[in-house]
Short mmCIF file of C-alpha atoms and ligand atoms in Angstrom, two decimals:
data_model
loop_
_atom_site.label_atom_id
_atom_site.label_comp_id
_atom_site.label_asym_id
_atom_site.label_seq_id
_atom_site.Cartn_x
_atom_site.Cartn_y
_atom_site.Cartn_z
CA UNK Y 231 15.68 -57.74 -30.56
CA UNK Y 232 18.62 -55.54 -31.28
CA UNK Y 233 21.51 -55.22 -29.30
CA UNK Y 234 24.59 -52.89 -28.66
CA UNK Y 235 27.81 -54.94 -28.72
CA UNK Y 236 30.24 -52.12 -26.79
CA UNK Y 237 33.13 -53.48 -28.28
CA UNK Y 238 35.84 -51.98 -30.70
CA UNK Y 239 37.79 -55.62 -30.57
CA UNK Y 240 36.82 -57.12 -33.69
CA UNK Y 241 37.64 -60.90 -32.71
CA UNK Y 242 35.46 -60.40 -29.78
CA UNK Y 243 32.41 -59.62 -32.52
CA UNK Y 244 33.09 -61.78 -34.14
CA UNK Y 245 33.26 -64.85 -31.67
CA UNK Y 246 30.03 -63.35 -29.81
CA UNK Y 247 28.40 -62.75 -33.21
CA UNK Y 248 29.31 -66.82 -34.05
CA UNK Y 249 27.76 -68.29 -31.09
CA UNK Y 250 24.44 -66.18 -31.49
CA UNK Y 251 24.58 -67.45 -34.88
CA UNK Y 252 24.67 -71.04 -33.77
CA UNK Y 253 22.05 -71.21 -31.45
CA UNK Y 254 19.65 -69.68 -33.51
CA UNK Y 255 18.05 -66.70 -31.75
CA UNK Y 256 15.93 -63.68 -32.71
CA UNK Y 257 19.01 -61.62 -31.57
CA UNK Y 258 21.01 -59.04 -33.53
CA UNK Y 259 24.31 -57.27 -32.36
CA UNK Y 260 24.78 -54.14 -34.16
CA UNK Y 261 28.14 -51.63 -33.40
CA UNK Y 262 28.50 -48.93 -30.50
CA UNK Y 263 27.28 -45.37 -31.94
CA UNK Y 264 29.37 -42.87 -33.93
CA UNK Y 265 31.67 -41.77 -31.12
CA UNK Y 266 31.91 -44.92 -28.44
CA UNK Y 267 34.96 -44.03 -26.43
CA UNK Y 268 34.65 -45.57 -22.76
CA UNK Y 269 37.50 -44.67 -20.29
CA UNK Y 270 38.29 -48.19 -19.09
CA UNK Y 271 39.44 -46.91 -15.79
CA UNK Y 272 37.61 -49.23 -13.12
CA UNK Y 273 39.99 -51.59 -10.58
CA UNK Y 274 38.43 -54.77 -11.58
CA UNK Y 275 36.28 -56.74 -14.67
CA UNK Y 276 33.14 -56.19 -13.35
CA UNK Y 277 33.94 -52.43 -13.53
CA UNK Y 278 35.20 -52.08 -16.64
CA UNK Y 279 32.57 -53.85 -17.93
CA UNK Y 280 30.03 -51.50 -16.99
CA UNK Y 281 31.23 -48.44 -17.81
CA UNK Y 282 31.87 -49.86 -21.50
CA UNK Y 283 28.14 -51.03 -21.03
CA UNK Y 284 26.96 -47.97 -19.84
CA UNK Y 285 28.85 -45.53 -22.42
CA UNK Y 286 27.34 -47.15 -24.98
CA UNK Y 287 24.06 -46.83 -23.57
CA UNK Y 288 24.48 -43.55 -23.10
CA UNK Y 289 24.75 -43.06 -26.86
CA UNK Y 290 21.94 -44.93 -27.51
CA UNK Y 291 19.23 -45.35 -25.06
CA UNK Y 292 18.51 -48.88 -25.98
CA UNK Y 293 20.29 -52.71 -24.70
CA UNK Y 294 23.43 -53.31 -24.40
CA UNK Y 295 26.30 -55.98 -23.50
CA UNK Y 296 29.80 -55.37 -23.30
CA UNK Y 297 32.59 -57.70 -22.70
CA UNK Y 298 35.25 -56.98 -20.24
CA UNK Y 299 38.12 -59.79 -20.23
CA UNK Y 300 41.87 -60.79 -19.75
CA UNK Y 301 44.48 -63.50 -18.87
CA UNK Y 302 45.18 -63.94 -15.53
CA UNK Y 303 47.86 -65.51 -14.41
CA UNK Y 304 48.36 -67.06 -10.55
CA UNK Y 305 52.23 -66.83 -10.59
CA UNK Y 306 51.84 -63.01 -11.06
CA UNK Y 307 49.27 -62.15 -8.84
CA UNK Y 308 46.17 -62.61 -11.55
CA UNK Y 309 48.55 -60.20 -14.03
CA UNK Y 310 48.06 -59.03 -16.78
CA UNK Y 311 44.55 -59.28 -15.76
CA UNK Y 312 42.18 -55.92 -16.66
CA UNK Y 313 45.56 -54.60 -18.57
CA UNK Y 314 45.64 -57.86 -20.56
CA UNK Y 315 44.94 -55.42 -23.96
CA UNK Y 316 47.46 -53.04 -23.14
CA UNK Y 317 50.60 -54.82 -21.44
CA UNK Y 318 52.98 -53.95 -24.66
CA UNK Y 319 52.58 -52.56 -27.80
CA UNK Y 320 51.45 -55.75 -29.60
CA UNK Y 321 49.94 -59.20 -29.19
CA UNK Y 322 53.30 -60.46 -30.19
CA UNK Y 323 55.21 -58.59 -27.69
CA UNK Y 324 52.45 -58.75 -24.84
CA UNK Y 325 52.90 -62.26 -25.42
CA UNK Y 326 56.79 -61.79 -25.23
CA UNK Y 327 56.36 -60.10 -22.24
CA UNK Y 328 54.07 -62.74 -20.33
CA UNK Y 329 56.71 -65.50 -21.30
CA UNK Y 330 59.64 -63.30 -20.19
CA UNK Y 331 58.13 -62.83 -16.86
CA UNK Y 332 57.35 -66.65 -16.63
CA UNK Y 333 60.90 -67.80 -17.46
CA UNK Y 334 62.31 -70.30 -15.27
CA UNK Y 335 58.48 -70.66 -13.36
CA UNK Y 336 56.87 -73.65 -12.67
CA UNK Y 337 53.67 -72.41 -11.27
CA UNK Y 338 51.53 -71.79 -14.87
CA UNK Y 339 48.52 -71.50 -13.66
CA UNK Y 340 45.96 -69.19 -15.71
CA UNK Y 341 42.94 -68.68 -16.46
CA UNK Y 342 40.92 -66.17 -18.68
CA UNK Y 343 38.26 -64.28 -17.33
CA UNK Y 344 35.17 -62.57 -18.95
CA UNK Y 345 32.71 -59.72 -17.34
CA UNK Y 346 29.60 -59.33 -19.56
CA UNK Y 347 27.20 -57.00 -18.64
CA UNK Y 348 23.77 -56.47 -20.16
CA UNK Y 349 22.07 -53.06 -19.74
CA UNK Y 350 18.20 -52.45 -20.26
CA UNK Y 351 16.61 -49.19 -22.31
CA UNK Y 352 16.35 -47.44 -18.96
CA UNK Y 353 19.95 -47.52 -18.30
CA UNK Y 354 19.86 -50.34 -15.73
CA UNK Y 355 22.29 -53.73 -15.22
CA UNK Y 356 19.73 -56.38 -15.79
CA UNK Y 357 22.02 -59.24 -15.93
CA UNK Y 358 26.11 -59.91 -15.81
CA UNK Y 359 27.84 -62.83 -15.66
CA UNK Y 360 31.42 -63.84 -14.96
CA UNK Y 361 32.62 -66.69 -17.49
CA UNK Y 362 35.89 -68.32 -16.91
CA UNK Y 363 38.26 -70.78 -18.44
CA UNK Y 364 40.78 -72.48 -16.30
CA UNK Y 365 44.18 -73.65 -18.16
CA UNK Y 366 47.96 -73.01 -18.25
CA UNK Y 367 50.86 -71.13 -19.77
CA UNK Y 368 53.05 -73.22 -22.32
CA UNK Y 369 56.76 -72.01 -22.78
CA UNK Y 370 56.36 -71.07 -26.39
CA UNK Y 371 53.59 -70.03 -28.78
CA UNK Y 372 51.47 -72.70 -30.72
CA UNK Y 373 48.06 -72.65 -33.28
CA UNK Y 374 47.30 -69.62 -35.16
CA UNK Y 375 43.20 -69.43 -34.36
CA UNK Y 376 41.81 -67.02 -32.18
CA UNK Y 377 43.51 -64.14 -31.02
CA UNK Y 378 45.54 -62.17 -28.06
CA UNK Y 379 46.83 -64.84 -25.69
CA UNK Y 380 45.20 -67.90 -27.37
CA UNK Y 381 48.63 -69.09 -28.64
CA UNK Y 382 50.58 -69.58 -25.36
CA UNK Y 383 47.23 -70.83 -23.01
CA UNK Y 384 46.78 -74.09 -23.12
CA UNK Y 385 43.09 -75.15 -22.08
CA UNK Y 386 42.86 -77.16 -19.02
CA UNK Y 387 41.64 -81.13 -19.59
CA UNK Y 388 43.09 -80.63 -23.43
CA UNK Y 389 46.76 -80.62 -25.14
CA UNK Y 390 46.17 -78.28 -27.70
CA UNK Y 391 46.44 -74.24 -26.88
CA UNK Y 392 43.17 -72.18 -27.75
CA UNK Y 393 45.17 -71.26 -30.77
CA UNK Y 394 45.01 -74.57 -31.74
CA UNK Y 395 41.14 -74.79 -31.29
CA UNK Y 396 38.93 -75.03 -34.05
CA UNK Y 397 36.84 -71.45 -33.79
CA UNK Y 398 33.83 -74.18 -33.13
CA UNK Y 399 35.77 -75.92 -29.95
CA UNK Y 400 37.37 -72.60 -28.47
CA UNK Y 401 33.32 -71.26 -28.56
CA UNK Y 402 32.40 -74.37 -26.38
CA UNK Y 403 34.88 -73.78 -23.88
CA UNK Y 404 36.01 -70.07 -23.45
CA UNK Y 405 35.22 -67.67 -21.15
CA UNK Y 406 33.43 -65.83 -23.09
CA UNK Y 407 31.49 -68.52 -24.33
CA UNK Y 408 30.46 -69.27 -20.79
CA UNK Y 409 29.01 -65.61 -19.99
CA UNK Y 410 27.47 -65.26 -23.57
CA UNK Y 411 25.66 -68.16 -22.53
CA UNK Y 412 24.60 -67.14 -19.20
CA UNK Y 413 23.50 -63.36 -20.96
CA UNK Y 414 22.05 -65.49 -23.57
CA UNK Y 415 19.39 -67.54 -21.61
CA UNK Y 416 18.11 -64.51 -19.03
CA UNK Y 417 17.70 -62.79 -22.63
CA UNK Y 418 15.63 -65.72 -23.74
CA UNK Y 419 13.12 -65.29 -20.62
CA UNK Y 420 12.43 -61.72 -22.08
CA UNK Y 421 11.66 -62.28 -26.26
P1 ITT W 893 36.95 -53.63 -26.04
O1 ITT W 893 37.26 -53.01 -24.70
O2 ITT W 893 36.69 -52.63 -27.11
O3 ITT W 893 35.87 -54.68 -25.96
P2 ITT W 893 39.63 -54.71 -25.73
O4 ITT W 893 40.45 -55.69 -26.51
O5 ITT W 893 40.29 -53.42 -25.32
O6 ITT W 893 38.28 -54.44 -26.54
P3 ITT W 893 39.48 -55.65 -22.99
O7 ITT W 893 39.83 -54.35 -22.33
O8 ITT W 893 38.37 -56.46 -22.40
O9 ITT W 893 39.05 -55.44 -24.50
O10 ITT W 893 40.80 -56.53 -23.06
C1 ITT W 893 40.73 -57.84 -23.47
C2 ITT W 893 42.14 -58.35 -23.77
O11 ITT W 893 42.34 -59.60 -23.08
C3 ITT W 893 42.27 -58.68 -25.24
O12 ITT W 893 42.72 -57.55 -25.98
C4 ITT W 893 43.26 -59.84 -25.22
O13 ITT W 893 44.57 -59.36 -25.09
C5 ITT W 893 42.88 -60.56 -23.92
N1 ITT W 893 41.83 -61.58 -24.21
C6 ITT W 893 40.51 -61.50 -23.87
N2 ITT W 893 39.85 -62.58 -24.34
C7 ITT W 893 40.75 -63.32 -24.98
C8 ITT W 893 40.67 -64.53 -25.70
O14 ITT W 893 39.50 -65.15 -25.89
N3 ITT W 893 41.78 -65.04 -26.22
C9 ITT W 893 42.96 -64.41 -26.06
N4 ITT W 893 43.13 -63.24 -25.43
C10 ITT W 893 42.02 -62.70 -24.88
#
């Protein structure tokens, strides 16, 4: 069974691609058509996550799953949240940013949240599933693994940062993990 990833973030593919991989399923991701261009304009995950589902379903008629995700943060009101991608320029200075905000803090509560939604050939949500990994923000970055944010959130229950992960530990845990999982096993009633 094929499946459209709607995702342009490579590390996302990649991490979704690695757990598929790992559990052994007759599933393939294959890239968004020529063209895949969502306006990520929705108030919330759950939003976002279907109109990147549903543009790419527009484009090709057949399943797809798209990922919707972000850091949120309880000291500043769940920011960045659903602007997590586009808070600065660059994951250096978005993660500047986060840690300039947090200065002086004590509250680091976070967590990272991820919206998948899985759309059918006729163009309907059949499943979605929100994933999400409880932790904290450290005061400086640490690990070089994974991407965005994984350098200054340190998982809850663990003393390492998800950047310190192995790419094999941060797929047990994440959030993303946790809704691929969920996507993965109503998928698994169907094939
Ligand atoms: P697509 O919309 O094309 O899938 P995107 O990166 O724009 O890619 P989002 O709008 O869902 O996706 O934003 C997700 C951002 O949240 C991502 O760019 C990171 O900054 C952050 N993020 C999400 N998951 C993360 C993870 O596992 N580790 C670190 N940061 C993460």
């Amino acid at each position: 069974m094929k499946i459209v990833l709607a995702s342009s973030n490579k590390h996302k593919v990649q991490e979704i691609n690695d757990i598929v991989k790992s559990l052994n399923l007759p599933l393939e991701f294959i890239l968004p058509p020529e063209g895949f261009d969502p306006i990520e304009n929705g108030e919330t995950f759950e939003e976002n996550s279907y109109i990147k589902a549903k543009e790419a379903w527009k484009l090709s008629k057949t399943w797809t799953l798209a990922d919707d995700s972000g850091l949120c943060i309880d000291a500043l009101g769940g920011k960045p949240g659903i602007h997590s991608a586009r808070y600065a320029e660059t994951p250096a200075l978005r993660i500047e940013r986060v840690l300039n905000e947090l200065e002086g803090v004590q509250n680091r509560k976070a967590h990272f949240t991820c919206v998948m939604t899985l759309i059918n050939p006729q163009g309907e949500v059949e499943y979605k599933y929100m994933g999400i990994c409880e932790g904290s923000i450290i005061e400086e970055t640490r690990g070089t693994n994974g991407f965005g944010y994984d350098p200054i959130f340190l998982v809850k229950g663990d003393t390492r940062t998800m950047a310190e992960l192995s790419k094999e530990e941060k797929n047990r845990v994440s959030h993303r993990s946790i809704a691929l999982r969920h996507i993965l096993s109503y998928l698994q009633q169907l094939i």
